[in-house]
Tab-separated table of C-alpha atoms in Angstrom:
chain	number	residue	atom	x	y	z
U	1	MET	CA	6.766	2.613	12.250
U	2	SER	CA	5.551	3.534	15.734
U	3	LYS	CA	6.579	6.784	17.423
U	4	PHE	CA	8.656	4.790	19.900
U	5	ALA	CA	10.451	2.938	17.125
U	6	LEU	CA	11.040	6.231	15.340
U	7	LEU	CA	12.489	7.735	18.519
U	8	VAL	CA	14.784	4.727	18.966
U	9	PHE	CA	15.831	5.065	15.341
U	10	VAL	CA	16.584	8.785	15.667
U	11	ILE	CA	18.565	8.279	18.874
U	12	SER	CA	20.529	5.403	17.387
U	13	VAL	CA	21.312	7.471	14.284
U	14	ALA	CA	22.645	10.256	16.459
U	15	ALA	CA	24.588	7.805	18.627
U	16	ARG	CA	26.177	6.038	15.666
U	17	GLY	CA	26.944	9.278	13.892
U	18	GLU	CA	25.871	7.845	10.533
U	19	THR	CA	26.704	9.907	7.481
U	20	PHE	CA	23.717	11.677	5.966
U	21	SER	CA	22.652	9.882	2.776
U	22	LEU	CA	19.566	8.880	0.802
U	23	GLN	CA	18.104	5.403	0.458
U	24	ILE	CA	15.716	4.405	-2.336
U	25	ALA	CA	13.228	1.568	-2.618
U	26	SER	CA	10.127	0.469	-4.466
U	27	ALA	CA	6.818	2.016	-3.405
U	28	VAL	CA	5.922	-0.853	-1.082
U	29	ALA	CA	8.672	0.154	1.365
U	30	SER	CA	6.734	3.276	2.338
U	31	GLN	CA	3.951	1.115	3.853
U	32	SER	CA	1.595	3.837	2.614
U	33	PHE	CA	-1.266	3.075	0.239
U	34	ARG	CA	-1.160	6.702	-0.895
U	35	LEU	CA	2.275	6.172	-2.430
U	36	LYS	CA	1.560	2.778	-3.969
U	37	SER	CA	1.630	4.117	-7.518
U	38	SER	CA	4.783	6.160	-7.053
U	39	ALA	CA	7.770	5.380	-9.272
U	40	PHE	CA	9.881	4.910	-6.155
U	41	VAL	CA	10.229	6.139	-2.593
U	42	PHE	CA	13.247	7.458	-0.718
U	43	ARG	CA	14.243	8.331	2.823
U	44	SER	CA	17.141	9.822	4.674
U	45	VAL	CA	19.770	7.900	6.622
U	46	GLY	CA	21.786	9.733	9.273
U	47	CYS	CA	19.502	12.766	9.555
U	48	ALA	CA	18.671	13.461	13.203
U	49	ASP	CA	15.467	15.319	12.326
U	50	PRO	CA	14.069	13.902	9.062
U	51	ALA	CA	10.926	16.024	9.389
U	52	LYS	CA	13.023	19.135	8.749
U	53	MET	CA	14.975	17.732	5.812
U	54	ASP	CA	14.790	19.776	2.594
U	55	VAL	CA	14.472	17.788	-0.610
U	56	VAL	CA	14.354	18.743	-4.262
U	57	ALA	CA	13.635	16.254	-7.048
U	58	LYS	CA	14.065	16.790	-10.771
U	59	ALA	CA	13.846	14.458	-13.725
U	60	GLU	CA	16.911	15.013	-15.887
U	61	GLY	CA	16.734	13.629	-19.387
U	62	ARG	CA	18.066	13.574	-22.896
U	63	VAL	CA	15.436	13.414	-25.632
U	64	ASN	CA	16.536	13.415	-29.271
U	65	GLY	CA	19.910	14.779	-28.200
U	66	GLN	CA	18.376	17.653	-26.218
U	67	ARG	CA	18.851	17.993	-22.448
U	68	ARG	CA	15.560	18.388	-20.577
U	69	THR	CA	14.729	19.052	-16.926
U	70	VAL	CA	11.313	18.431	-15.330
U	71	PRO	CA	10.754	19.597	-11.720
U	72	LEU	CA	9.107	16.830	-9.693
U	73	LYS	CA	6.881	17.004	-6.648
U	74	THR	CA	7.869	14.857	-3.684
U	75	VAL	CA	4.933	13.472	-1.718
U	76	ASN	CA	5.304	12.820	2.021
U	77	ALA	CA	4.466	9.439	3.484
U	78	GLN	CA	3.060	9.294	7.005
U	79	VAL	CA	6.572	8.621	8.319
U	80	PRO	CA	8.703	11.804	8.498
U	81	GLY	CA	11.548	11.824	6.022
U	82	VAL	CA	9.953	9.307	3.639
U	83	PHE	CA	8.887	10.639	0.238
U	84	GLY	CA	7.368	9.296	-2.944
U	85	VAL	CA	8.349	10.395	-6.453
U	86	TYR	CA	5.862	9.972	-9.292
U	87	ARG	CA	6.664	9.420	-12.943
U	88	GLU	CA	5.998	12.872	-14.384
U	89	TRP	CA	8.556	12.830	-17.158
U	90	PRO	CA	8.039	11.839	-20.808
U	91	SER	CA	8.353	8.208	-21.802
U	92	ASP	CA	10.711	8.898	-24.700
U	93	GLY	CA	14.417	9.502	-24.243
U	94	VAL	CA	16.701	8.602	-21.339
U	95	TRP	CA	15.871	9.912	-17.859
U	96	ILE	CA	17.198	9.832	-14.335
U	97	VAL	CA	15.803	11.403	-11.178
U	98	ASN	CA	18.147	13.835	-9.480
U	99	LEU	CA	17.508	14.018	-5.714
U	100	ALA	CA	19.124	16.765	-3.644
U	101	ALA	CA	18.632	16.819	0.122
U	102	LYS	CA	19.807	18.939	3.034
U	103	CYS	CA	19.696	17.986	6.699
U	104	ALA	CA	20.986	20.782	8.945
U	105	ASP	CA	24.416	21.540	7.426
U	106	ALA	CA	24.809	18.219	5.638
U	107	SER	CA	23.980	17.540	1.988
U	108	ALA	CA	23.289	14.347	0.091
U	109	GLY	CA	22.298	13.533	-3.445
U	110	ALA	CA	21.256	10.638	-5.631
U	111	LEU	CA	20.865	10.009	-9.334
U	112	VAL	CA	18.154	7.387	-9.535
U	113	ALA	CA	17.624	5.201	-12.583
U	114	VAL	CA	13.965	4.201	-12.738
U	115	GLY	CA	12.833	1.085	-14.542
U	116	GLU	CA	9.385	-0.224	-15.374
U	117	HIS	CA	9.044	-1.888	-11.979
U	118	GLY	CA	10.691	0.725	-9.782
U	119	PRO	CA	14.144	2.053	-9.035
U	120	ASN	CA	17.242	0.281	-10.322
U	121	ARG	CA	19.702	0.419	-7.410
U	122	GLU	CA	22.631	-0.989	-9.381
U	123	ALA	CA	22.313	1.730	-12.041
U	124	SER	CA	21.759	4.542	-9.503
U	125	LYS	CA	24.432	6.681	-7.876
U	126	PHE	CA	24.491	7.956	-4.301
U	127	LEU	CA	26.540	11.007	-3.434
U	128	PRO	CA	27.567	12.832	-0.240
U	129	ARG	CA	26.531	16.106	-1.947
U	130	VAL	CA	24.273	17.441	-4.673
U	131	ALA	CA	25.110	15.958	-8.082
U	132	SER	CA	26.955	18.225	-10.498
U	133	GLU	CA	25.894	18.844	-14.101
U	134	ALA	CA	28.865	16.779	-15.260
U	135	GLU	CA	27.776	13.861	-13.074
U	136	ILE	CA	24.221	14.096	-14.408
U	137	ASP	CA	25.478	14.125	-18.017
U	138	ALA	CA	27.763	11.177	-17.328
U	139	ALA	CA	24.915	9.220	-15.724
U	140	LEU	CA	22.648	9.920	-18.711
U	141	ARG	CA	25.381	8.842	-21.136
U	142	GLU	CA	25.922	5.653	-19.162
U	143	LEU	CA	22.217	4.850	-19.105
U	144	GLY	CA	21.838	5.674	-22.787
U	145	ALA	CA	24.654	3.314	-23.673
U	146	LYS	CA	22.924	0.344	-21.979
P	1	MET	CA	-1.356	27.797	-10.760
P	2	GLU	CA	1.047	25.025	-11.734
P	3	ASN	CA	3.441	26.061	-8.998
P	4	THR	CA	0.803	26.500	-6.286
P	5	HIS	CA	-0.972	23.615	-4.626
P	6	ILE	CA	-4.751	23.654	-4.892
P	7	SER	CA	-5.615	21.913	-1.625
P	8	GLU	CA	-8.311	24.468	-0.807
P	9	LEU	CA	-10.073	23.789	-4.140
P	10	LEU	CA	-10.038	20.001	-4.017
P	11	ALA	CA	-13.386	19.559	-2.245
P	12	ALA	CA	-15.155	21.916	-4.678
P	13	TYR	CA	-13.374	20.202	-7.579
P	14	ALA	CA	-14.460	16.740	-6.404
P	15	GLU	CA	-18.033	18.001	-5.965
P	16	GLY	CA	-18.039	19.595	-9.432
P	17	GLU	CA	-18.687	23.027	-7.967
P	18	LEU	CA	-15.846	24.931	-9.610
P	19	ALA	CA	-16.590	27.377	-12.412
P	20	ALA	CA	-15.327	26.245	-15.822
P	21	PRO	CA	-12.140	28.398	-15.876
P	22	GLU	CA	-11.166	27.315	-12.341
P	23	HIS	CA	-11.984	23.712	-13.177
P	24	ALA	CA	-9.721	23.842	-16.242
P	25	LEU	CA	-6.885	25.362	-14.214
P	26	ALA	CA	-7.340	22.714	-11.534
P	27	ASP	CA	-7.278	20.018	-14.239
P	28	ALA	CA	-4.027	21.426	-15.578
P	29	HIS	CA	-2.466	21.501	-12.129
P	30	LEU	CA	-3.639	17.998	-11.213
P	31	ALA	CA	-2.083	16.673	-14.399
P	32	VAL	CA	1.365	17.675	-13.162
P	33	CYS	CA	1.020	17.543	-9.368
P	34	ALA	CA	1.109	14.113	-7.764
P	35	GLU	CA	0.677	15.582	-4.277
P	36	CYS	CA	-2.605	17.261	-5.212
P	37	ARG	CA	-3.741	14.101	-7.018
P	38	ALA	CA	-3.136	12.166	-3.796
P	39	GLY	CA	-4.993	14.910	-1.920
P	40	LEU	CA	-7.899	14.676	-4.351
P	41	GLU	CA	-8.025	10.930	-3.792
P	42	ASP	CA	-8.249	11.476	-0.025
P	43	VAL	CA	-10.900	14.174	-0.385
P	44	SER	CA	-12.955	11.988	-2.717
P	45	ILE	CA	-12.835	9.073	-0.289
P	46	GLY	CA	-13.986	11.384	2.513
P	47	LEU	CA	-16.788	12.869	0.446
P	48	ARG	CA	-17.999	9.438	-0.587
P	49	ALA	CA	-18.052	8.311	3.051
P	50	VAL	CA	-19.979	11.438	4.090
P	51	ALA	CA	-22.407	10.993	1.215
P	52	GLU	CA	-23.281	7.554	2.517
P	53	LEU	CA	-24.587	9.000	5.804
P	54	PRO	CA	-28.256	9.993	5.775
P	55	LEU	CA	-29.642	13.087	7.502
P	56	THR	CA	-31.583	11.686	10.423
P	57	THR	CA	-33.867	13.357	12.906
P	58	ALA	CA	-33.241	12.188	16.440
P	59	PRO	CA	-36.205	10.312	17.916
P	60	ASP	CA	-38.336	12.304	20.378
P	61	ALA	CA	-37.384	9.920	23.144
P	62	VAL	CA	-33.736	10.906	22.874
P	63	TRP	CA	-34.492	14.620	23.029
P	64	ASN	CA	-36.939	14.099	25.900
P	65	ALA	CA	-34.312	12.167	27.804
P	66	ILE	CA	-31.754	14.878	27.166
P	67	GLY	CA	-34.245	17.538	28.326
P	68	ARG	CA	-35.083	15.668	31.508
P	69	GLU	CA	-31.438	15.181	32.253
P	70	LEU	CA	-30.775	18.860	31.708
P	71	ASP	CA	-33.584	19.764	34.085
P	72	ARG	CA	-32.169	17.544	36.762
P	73	ARG	CA	-28.699	18.938	36.655
P	74	ALA	CA	-28.049	22.344	38.092
P	75	ASP	CA	-24.522	22.473	36.862
P	76	ARG	CA	-24.908	23.810	33.324
P	77	ARG	CA	-21.365	23.000	32.332
P	78	ARG	CA	-21.761	19.353	33.217
P	79	ALA	CA	-25.100	19.279	31.411
P	80	ALA	CA	-23.533	20.746	28.318
P	81	ARG	CA	-20.863	18.085	28.391
P	82	TRP	CA	-23.523	15.384	28.734
P	83	LEU	CA	-25.439	16.832	25.829
P	84	ALA	CA	-22.334	16.866	23.673
P	85	ALA	CA	-21.582	13.275	24.631
P	86	ALA	CA	-25.171	12.224	23.915
P	87	ALA	CA	-25.094	13.971	20.556
P	88	ALA	CA	-21.792	12.313	19.676
P	89	LEU	CA	-23.192	8.952	20.739
P	90	LEU	CA	-26.261	9.541	18.629
P	91	ILE	CA	-24.165	10.328	15.575
P	92	VAL	CA	-21.994	7.242	16.064
P	93	ALA	CA	-25.022	5.038	16.704
P	94	THR	CA	-26.737	6.399	13.594
P	95	ALA	CA	-23.644	5.757	11.483
P	96	VAL	CA	-23.235	2.204	12.825
P	97	TRP	CA	-26.942	1.495	12.368
P	98	TYR	CA	-26.839	2.844	8.827
P	99	VAL	CA	-23.780	0.858	7.806
P	100	ARG	CA	-25.248	-2.359	9.264
P	101	ARG	CA	-28.709	-1.731	7.889
P	102	THR	CA	-27.659	-0.867	4.347
P	103	PRO	CA	-28.661	-3.817	2.182
P	104	GLY	CA	-25.839	-3.090	-0.253
P	105	GLU	CA	-25.001	-1.084	-3.312
P	106	ARG	CA	-25.391	-2.307	-6.819
P	107	TRP	CA	-22.238	-2.468	-8.910
P	108	GLU	CA	-22.115	-1.828	-12.652
P	109	VAL	CA	-21.092	-4.702	-14.907
P	110	GLU	CA	-19.704	-4.315	-18.431
P	111	GLY	CA	-19.217	-7.028	-21.017
P	112	ILE	CA	-22.215	-9.262	-20.276
P	113	ALA	CA	-25.231	-8.382	-22.425
P	114	SER	CA	-27.853	-9.675	-20.011
P	115	LEU	CA	-26.329	-8.248	-16.852
P	116	HIS	CA	-25.848	-4.532	-16.250
P	117	SER	CA	-25.438	-4.485	-12.493
P	118	VAL	CA	-25.051	-6.852	-9.567
P	119	GLY	CA	-25.922	-6.737	-5.884
P	120	VAL	CA	-25.488	-8.936	-2.840
P	121	GLY	CA	-26.094	-12.604	-3.643
P	122	ASP	CA	-25.829	-12.206	-7.420
P	123	TRP	CA	-23.629	-14.517	-9.494
P	124	ILE	CA	-21.498	-13.424	-12.423
P	125	GLU	CA	-20.114	-15.963	-14.849
P	126	THR	CA	-18.105	-15.403	-17.993
P	127	GLY	CA	-18.328	-17.895	-20.833
P	128	PRO	CA	-15.498	-19.456	-22.793
P	129	MET	CA	-14.900	-16.288	-24.853
P	130	ALA	CA	-16.354	-13.541	-22.688
P	131	GLU	CA	-14.680	-11.086	-20.404
P	132	ALA	CA	-16.401	-8.771	-17.935
P	133	LYS	CA	-15.588	-5.778	-15.814
P	134	ILE	CA	-17.224	-4.985	-12.468
P	135	LYS	CA	-17.103	-1.462	-11.083
P	136	VAL	CA	-16.791	-2.116	-7.363
P	137	GLY	CA	-18.775	0.808	-5.972
P	138	SER	CA	-16.468	3.775	-6.109
P	139	ILE	CA	-13.313	2.022	-4.946
P	140	GLY	CA	-12.049	0.240	-8.057
P	141	THR	CA	-12.634	-2.380	-10.709
P	142	VAL	CA	-12.443	-6.143	-11.092
P	143	ASP	CA	-11.782	-7.654	-14.531
P	144	MET	CA	-12.938	-11.211	-15.111
P	145	THR	CA	-11.306	-13.412	-17.744
P	146	PRO	CA	-13.194	-16.191	-19.615
P	147	HIS	CA	-14.422	-19.131	-17.547
P	148	THR	CA	-14.589	-17.156	-14.320
P	149	ARG	CA	-17.406	-17.514	-11.805
P	150	LEU	CA	-17.895	-15.337	-8.760
P	151	ARG	CA	-20.557	-14.008	-6.429
P	152	VAL	CA	-21.134	-10.713	-4.621
P	153	ILE	CA	-21.131	-11.383	-0.882
P	154	THR	CA	-21.138	-7.884	0.627
P	155	ALA	CA	-21.544	-4.494	-1.031
P	156	LYS	CA	-21.331	-1.906	1.734
P	157	PRO	CA	-19.257	1.249	2.023
P	158	LEU	CA	-16.936	-0.323	4.577
P	159	GLU	CA	-16.883	-3.853	3.169
P	160	HIS	CA	-16.797	-4.892	-0.484
P	161	ARG	CA	-16.569	-8.689	-0.668
P	162	LEU	CA	-16.599	-11.147	-3.557
P	163	SER	CA	-16.388	-14.908	-3.556
P	164	LEU	CA	-14.269	-16.258	-6.418
P	165	VAL	CA	-15.377	-19.809	-7.133
P	166	SER	CA	-13.061	-20.417	-10.074
P	167	GLY	CA	-11.251	-18.566	-12.814
P	168	ARG	CA	-9.109	-15.467	-12.867
P	169	ILE	CA	-9.685	-11.874	-11.802
P	170	HIS	CA	-7.603	-8.732	-11.981
P	171	ALA	CA	-8.474	-6.269	-9.205
P	172	ARG	CA	-7.432	-2.626	-9.155
P	173	ILE	CA	-8.471	-0.896	-5.937
P	174	THR	CA	-7.937	2.737	-4.972
P	175	ALA	CA	-9.498	2.625	-1.506
P	176	PRO	CA	-7.641	2.624	1.801
P	177	PRO	CA	-6.621	-0.815	3.097
P	178	ARG	CA	-9.101	-3.476	4.257
P	179	LEU	CA	-12.192	-2.348	2.366
P	180	PHE	CA	-12.056	-4.960	-0.425
P	181	PHE	CA	-11.944	-8.734	0.041
P	182	VAL	CA	-12.042	-11.752	-2.248
P	183	ASP	CA	-12.839	-15.120	-0.684
P	184	THR	CA	-11.760	-18.392	-2.292
P	185	ALA	CA	-11.977	-21.967	-1.108
P	186	ALA	CA	-8.382	-21.584	0.117
P	187	GLY	CA	-8.650	-18.311	2.012
P	188	ALA	CA	-9.281	-14.623	1.484
P	189	ALA	CA	-7.302	-11.956	-0.357
P	190	VAL	CA	-7.458	-8.763	1.699
P	191	ASP	CA	-6.672	-5.584	-0.202
P	192	LEU	CA	-4.131	-3.359	1.502
P	193	GLY	CA	-4.280	-0.756	-1.289
P	194	CYS	CA	-3.253	-2.548	-4.439
P	195	GLU	CA	-3.617	-4.142	-7.856
P	196	TYR	CA	-3.411	-7.895	-8.244
P	197	ASP	CA	-4.315	-11.075	-10.130
P	198	LEU	CA	-6.046	-13.905	-8.303
P	199	VAL	CA	-6.414	-17.281	-9.978
P	200	CYS	CA	-8.046	-20.362	-8.514
P	201	ASP	CA	-9.859	-23.554	-9.369
P	202	ARG	CA	-12.951	-24.873	-7.590
P	203	GLU	CA	-10.821	-26.350	-4.808
P	204	GLY	CA	-9.054	-23.025	-4.244
P	205	ASN	CA	-5.738	-24.105	-5.751
P	206	GLY	CA	-4.079	-21.301	-7.656
P	207	TYR	CA	-2.005	-18.230	-7.012
P	208	LEU	CA	-2.019	-14.561	-6.131
P	209	ARG	CA	0.253	-12.146	-8.024
P	210	VAL	CA	0.535	-8.534	-6.894
P	211	MET	CA	1.365	-5.663	-9.268
P	212	GLN	CA	0.993	-2.691	-6.950
P	213	GLY	CA	0.831	-2.156	-3.184
P	214	TRP	CA	0.302	-5.045	-0.765
P	215	VAL	CA	-2.200	-7.901	-0.415
P	216	SER	CA	-2.699	-9.995	2.687
P	217	TYR	CA	-3.803	-13.568	1.921
P	218	GLU	CA	-5.415	-15.034	5.016
P	219	TRP	CA	-6.638	-18.476	6.057
P	220	GLN	CA	-7.534	-19.626	9.561
P	221	GLY	CA	-5.416	-17.000	11.301
P	222	LYS	CA	-2.406	-17.568	9.048
P	223	GLU	CA	-1.284	-14.819	6.730
P	224	SER	CA	0.961	-14.189	3.742
P	225	LEU	CA	1.853	-10.554	3.095
P	226	VAL	CA	2.509	-10.164	-0.609
P	227	PRO	CA	3.984	-6.911	-1.978
P	228	ALA	CA	4.129	-5.652	-5.553
P	229	GLY	CA	6.325	-7.853	-7.732
P	230	ALA	CA	5.662	-10.950	-5.629
P	231	SER	CA	3.281	-13.921	-5.635
P	232	CYS	CA	2.092	-16.708	-3.414
P	233	ARG	CA	0.517	-20.051	-4.201
P	234	THR	CA	-2.807	-21.065	-2.711
P	235	ARG	CA	-3.907	-24.605	-1.830
P	236	ALA	CA	-7.196	-25.764	-0.433
P	237	GLY	CA	-7.005	-26.821	3.188
P	238	HIS	CA	-3.515	-25.416	3.690
P	239	ALA	CA	-2.014	-22.163	4.922
P	240	PRO	CA	-1.346	-19.621	2.157
P	241	GLY	CA	1.857	-20.325	0.265
P	242	THR	CA	4.965	-18.431	1.312
P	243	PRO	CA	5.344	-15.254	-0.772
P	244	PHE	CA	8.259	-14.974	-3.204
P	245	PHE	CA	9.408	-12.361	-5.689
P	246	ASP	CA	8.531	-13.204	-9.275
P	247	ASP	CA	12.154	-12.750	-10.350
P	248	ALA	CA	13.437	-15.298	-7.821
P	249	PRO	CA	15.874	-17.858	-9.259
P	250	ALA	CA	14.217	-21.057	-10.448
P	251	GLY	CA	16.059	-23.109	-7.827
P	252	PHE	CA	14.691	-20.899	-5.068
P	253	SER	CA	11.059	-20.981	-6.183
P	254	GLU	CA	11.220	-24.762	-6.739
P	255	ALA	CA	12.652	-25.271	-3.258
P	256	LEU	CA	9.916	-23.033	-1.858
P	257	ALA	CA	7.225	-25.122	-3.550
P	258	ARG	CA	8.689	-28.182	-1.849
P	259	PHE	CA	8.872	-26.400	1.501
P	260	ASP	CA	5.245	-25.271	1.226
P	261	GLY	CA	4.249	-28.814	0.260
P	262	ASP	CA	5.957	-30.981	2.867
P	263	GLY	CA	8.266	-28.730	4.869
P	264	SER	CA	11.395	-30.045	3.154
P	265	ALA	CA	14.076	-28.221	1.145
P	266	LEU	CA	14.937	-25.578	3.731
P	267	PRO	CA	18.702	-25.960	3.109
P	268	ALA	CA	18.189	-25.412	-0.634
P	269	LEU	CA	16.016	-22.362	0.070
P	270	LEU	CA	18.600	-20.778	2.319
P	271	ALA	CA	21.430	-21.570	-0.078
P	272	THR	CA	19.758	-20.000	-3.116
P	273	ALA	CA	18.224	-16.941	-1.397
P	274	ARG	CA	19.205	-13.441	-2.560
P	275	GLN	CA	18.972	-10.239	-0.532
P	276	ARG	CA	15.426	-9.456	-1.675
P	277	ASP	CA	14.356	-13.000	-0.888
P	278	THR	CA	14.319	-11.873	2.743
P	279	LEU	CA	10.621	-11.355	1.949
P	280	THR	CA	10.314	-15.147	1.826
P	281	LEU	CA	12.747	-15.808	4.675
P	282	TRP	CA	10.846	-13.379	6.934
P	283	HIS	CA	7.688	-15.456	6.440
P	284	LEU	CA	9.650	-18.666	7.084
P	285	LEU	CA	10.516	-17.480	10.602
P	286	THR	CA	6.955	-18.272	11.672
P	287	ARG	CA	6.546	-21.315	9.421
P	288	VAL	CA	9.492	-23.551	10.288
P	289	THR	CA	8.624	-26.108	12.901
P	290	THR	CA	11.788	-26.292	15.007
P	291	GLU	CA	13.811	-23.675	16.876
P	292	ALA	CA	16.966	-24.944	15.166
P	293	ASP	CA	15.456	-24.231	11.736
P	294	ARG	CA	14.251	-20.811	12.906
P	295	LEU	CA	17.791	-20.005	13.991
P	296	ARG	CA	19.128	-21.072	10.571
P	297	VAL	CA	16.616	-18.815	8.810
P	298	PHE	CA	17.458	-15.943	11.160
P	299	GLU	CA	21.197	-16.294	10.588
P	300	ARG	CA	20.720	-16.333	6.816
P	301	MET	CA	18.594	-13.181	7.054
P	302	VAL	CA	21.093	-11.215	9.131
P	303	SER	CA	23.760	-12.142	6.595
P	304	PHE	CA	21.760	-9.994	4.136
P	305	ALA	CA	20.437	-7.223	6.373
P	306	PRO	CA	21.268	-6.275	9.958
P	307	LEU	CA	18.576	-6.044	12.590
P	308	PRO	CA	17.127	-2.541	12.894
P	309	PRO	CA	17.664	-0.548	16.093
P	310	GLY	CA	15.414	-1.754	18.876
P	311	VAL	CA	15.033	-5.279	17.483
P	312	SER	CA	17.100	-8.053	19.053
P	313	ARG	CA	17.841	-11.629	18.090
P	314	ASP	CA	15.784	-12.754	21.104
P	315	HIS	CA	12.819	-10.683	19.931
P	316	VAL	CA	12.922	-12.330	16.532
P	317	LEU	CA	13.505	-15.874	17.722
P	318	SER	CA	10.650	-15.552	20.212
P	319	LEU	CA	8.475	-14.293	17.325
P	320	ASP	CA	7.681	-10.980	18.996
P	321	ARG	CA	5.051	-9.532	16.646
P	322	ALA	CA	6.085	-5.895	16.953
P	323	ALA	CA	9.740	-6.727	16.387
P	324	LEU	CA	8.960	-8.924	13.386
P	325	ARG	CA	6.841	-6.170	11.887
P	326	GLN	CA	9.553	-3.578	12.422
P	327	TRP	CA	12.148	-5.813	10.792
P	328	ARG	CA	9.849	-6.504	7.818
P	329	GLU	CA	9.304	-2.787	7.310
P	330	GLU	CA	13.063	-2.243	7.324
P	331	LEU	CA	13.709	-5.181	5.005
P	332	ALA	CA	11.272	-3.699	2.487
P	333	TRP	CA	13.837	-0.930	1.912
P	334	THR	CA	16.211	-3.538	0.522
P	335	TRP	CA	13.765	-5.272	-1.870
């Protein structure tokens, strides 16, 4: 995306007053060869200054009945506010990626189900806040039941 | 160390200059840090590019010319600027000369007993049972299945080019975009940072299937942009097939085959398209032959995804390249 297009995007976001949220996609959406092997990419919607957004990513899982948490690194694409998440969690058990983001005073979260070929939007949940432990447990139970 | 990035150590790590304990710690960190792995990839690419440049002494004539010019000019600041410009020009000229002059690298080959490496002009052919792997310089690998025949066309740091005559290859490339190319009788697959299968017969008929990243398939100025999870058909003497996702409904991919063949079946394509089939519909905008059909494709697309800010219906229908690109980049977030 060119700087001009980015500026237009930022202005239009501010003008429309979109709610701050996260959007996920397969790695190809980042348009960055550096992120091509990421498990998925995400970006903010409704954040006036994506470059200053704070994000935290964790893999939350249940392996042999035990809850596990693996902190994940988020890798910046060239476009501000676009990040890649790599598969750094074990292959056994059931896992989701818990994204927590802050833009100025607004928060957003997502519980992302990741399949073999990228994120599964239908099985993921998008929240106007950081996900609670209960929501993470419920999401893991739901995934485990499938 | 696991919680601290090791950016400052990556160059020494890539050059093998770290002491054993530091190397082991770096290994441990790289195993869990995708950001540093990406950084290491960038550093390695840079080091490889630098390694390709020879140390060259400037010819006497250049230095004499610089000296004479310095003598003539009283203004030392201007002379210094000229010298800097001349030096920069010399470096660029040396790099360009080197890249053009280099006859080509030799690439390792595994799996063929009588062939251990190949260079420009060499043929590689697998038999009915044999498979082979080519290490394409330092940018990736190409696996050849049985009954595959190809030739090395260019083996330079900034251009790695094969010609696939027939058979099937699986390419896995780690280099930045547009450094690896595979020509066939029906066009050229241009790596945009990816992993893909390319299959073709002697006429160039076959397909391209992408597993990671993007590939551009190009023929006579026409292009198909194929992302991971998608394919396109290739036919000799025709523009590259329109890309489609591999999980597209059968009715959609059959209609697309008809459209690519004789331009028919557009109504069936539009009727069976899903949201992520906007990949295909985006390509159709430039492939339909009438404005009425372009409008139908456009209207189907906006029923799935609105135009992004700054892109208008007029931009799209007039095939404004920047607007089309911006819309494609936005659509990719819905695939």
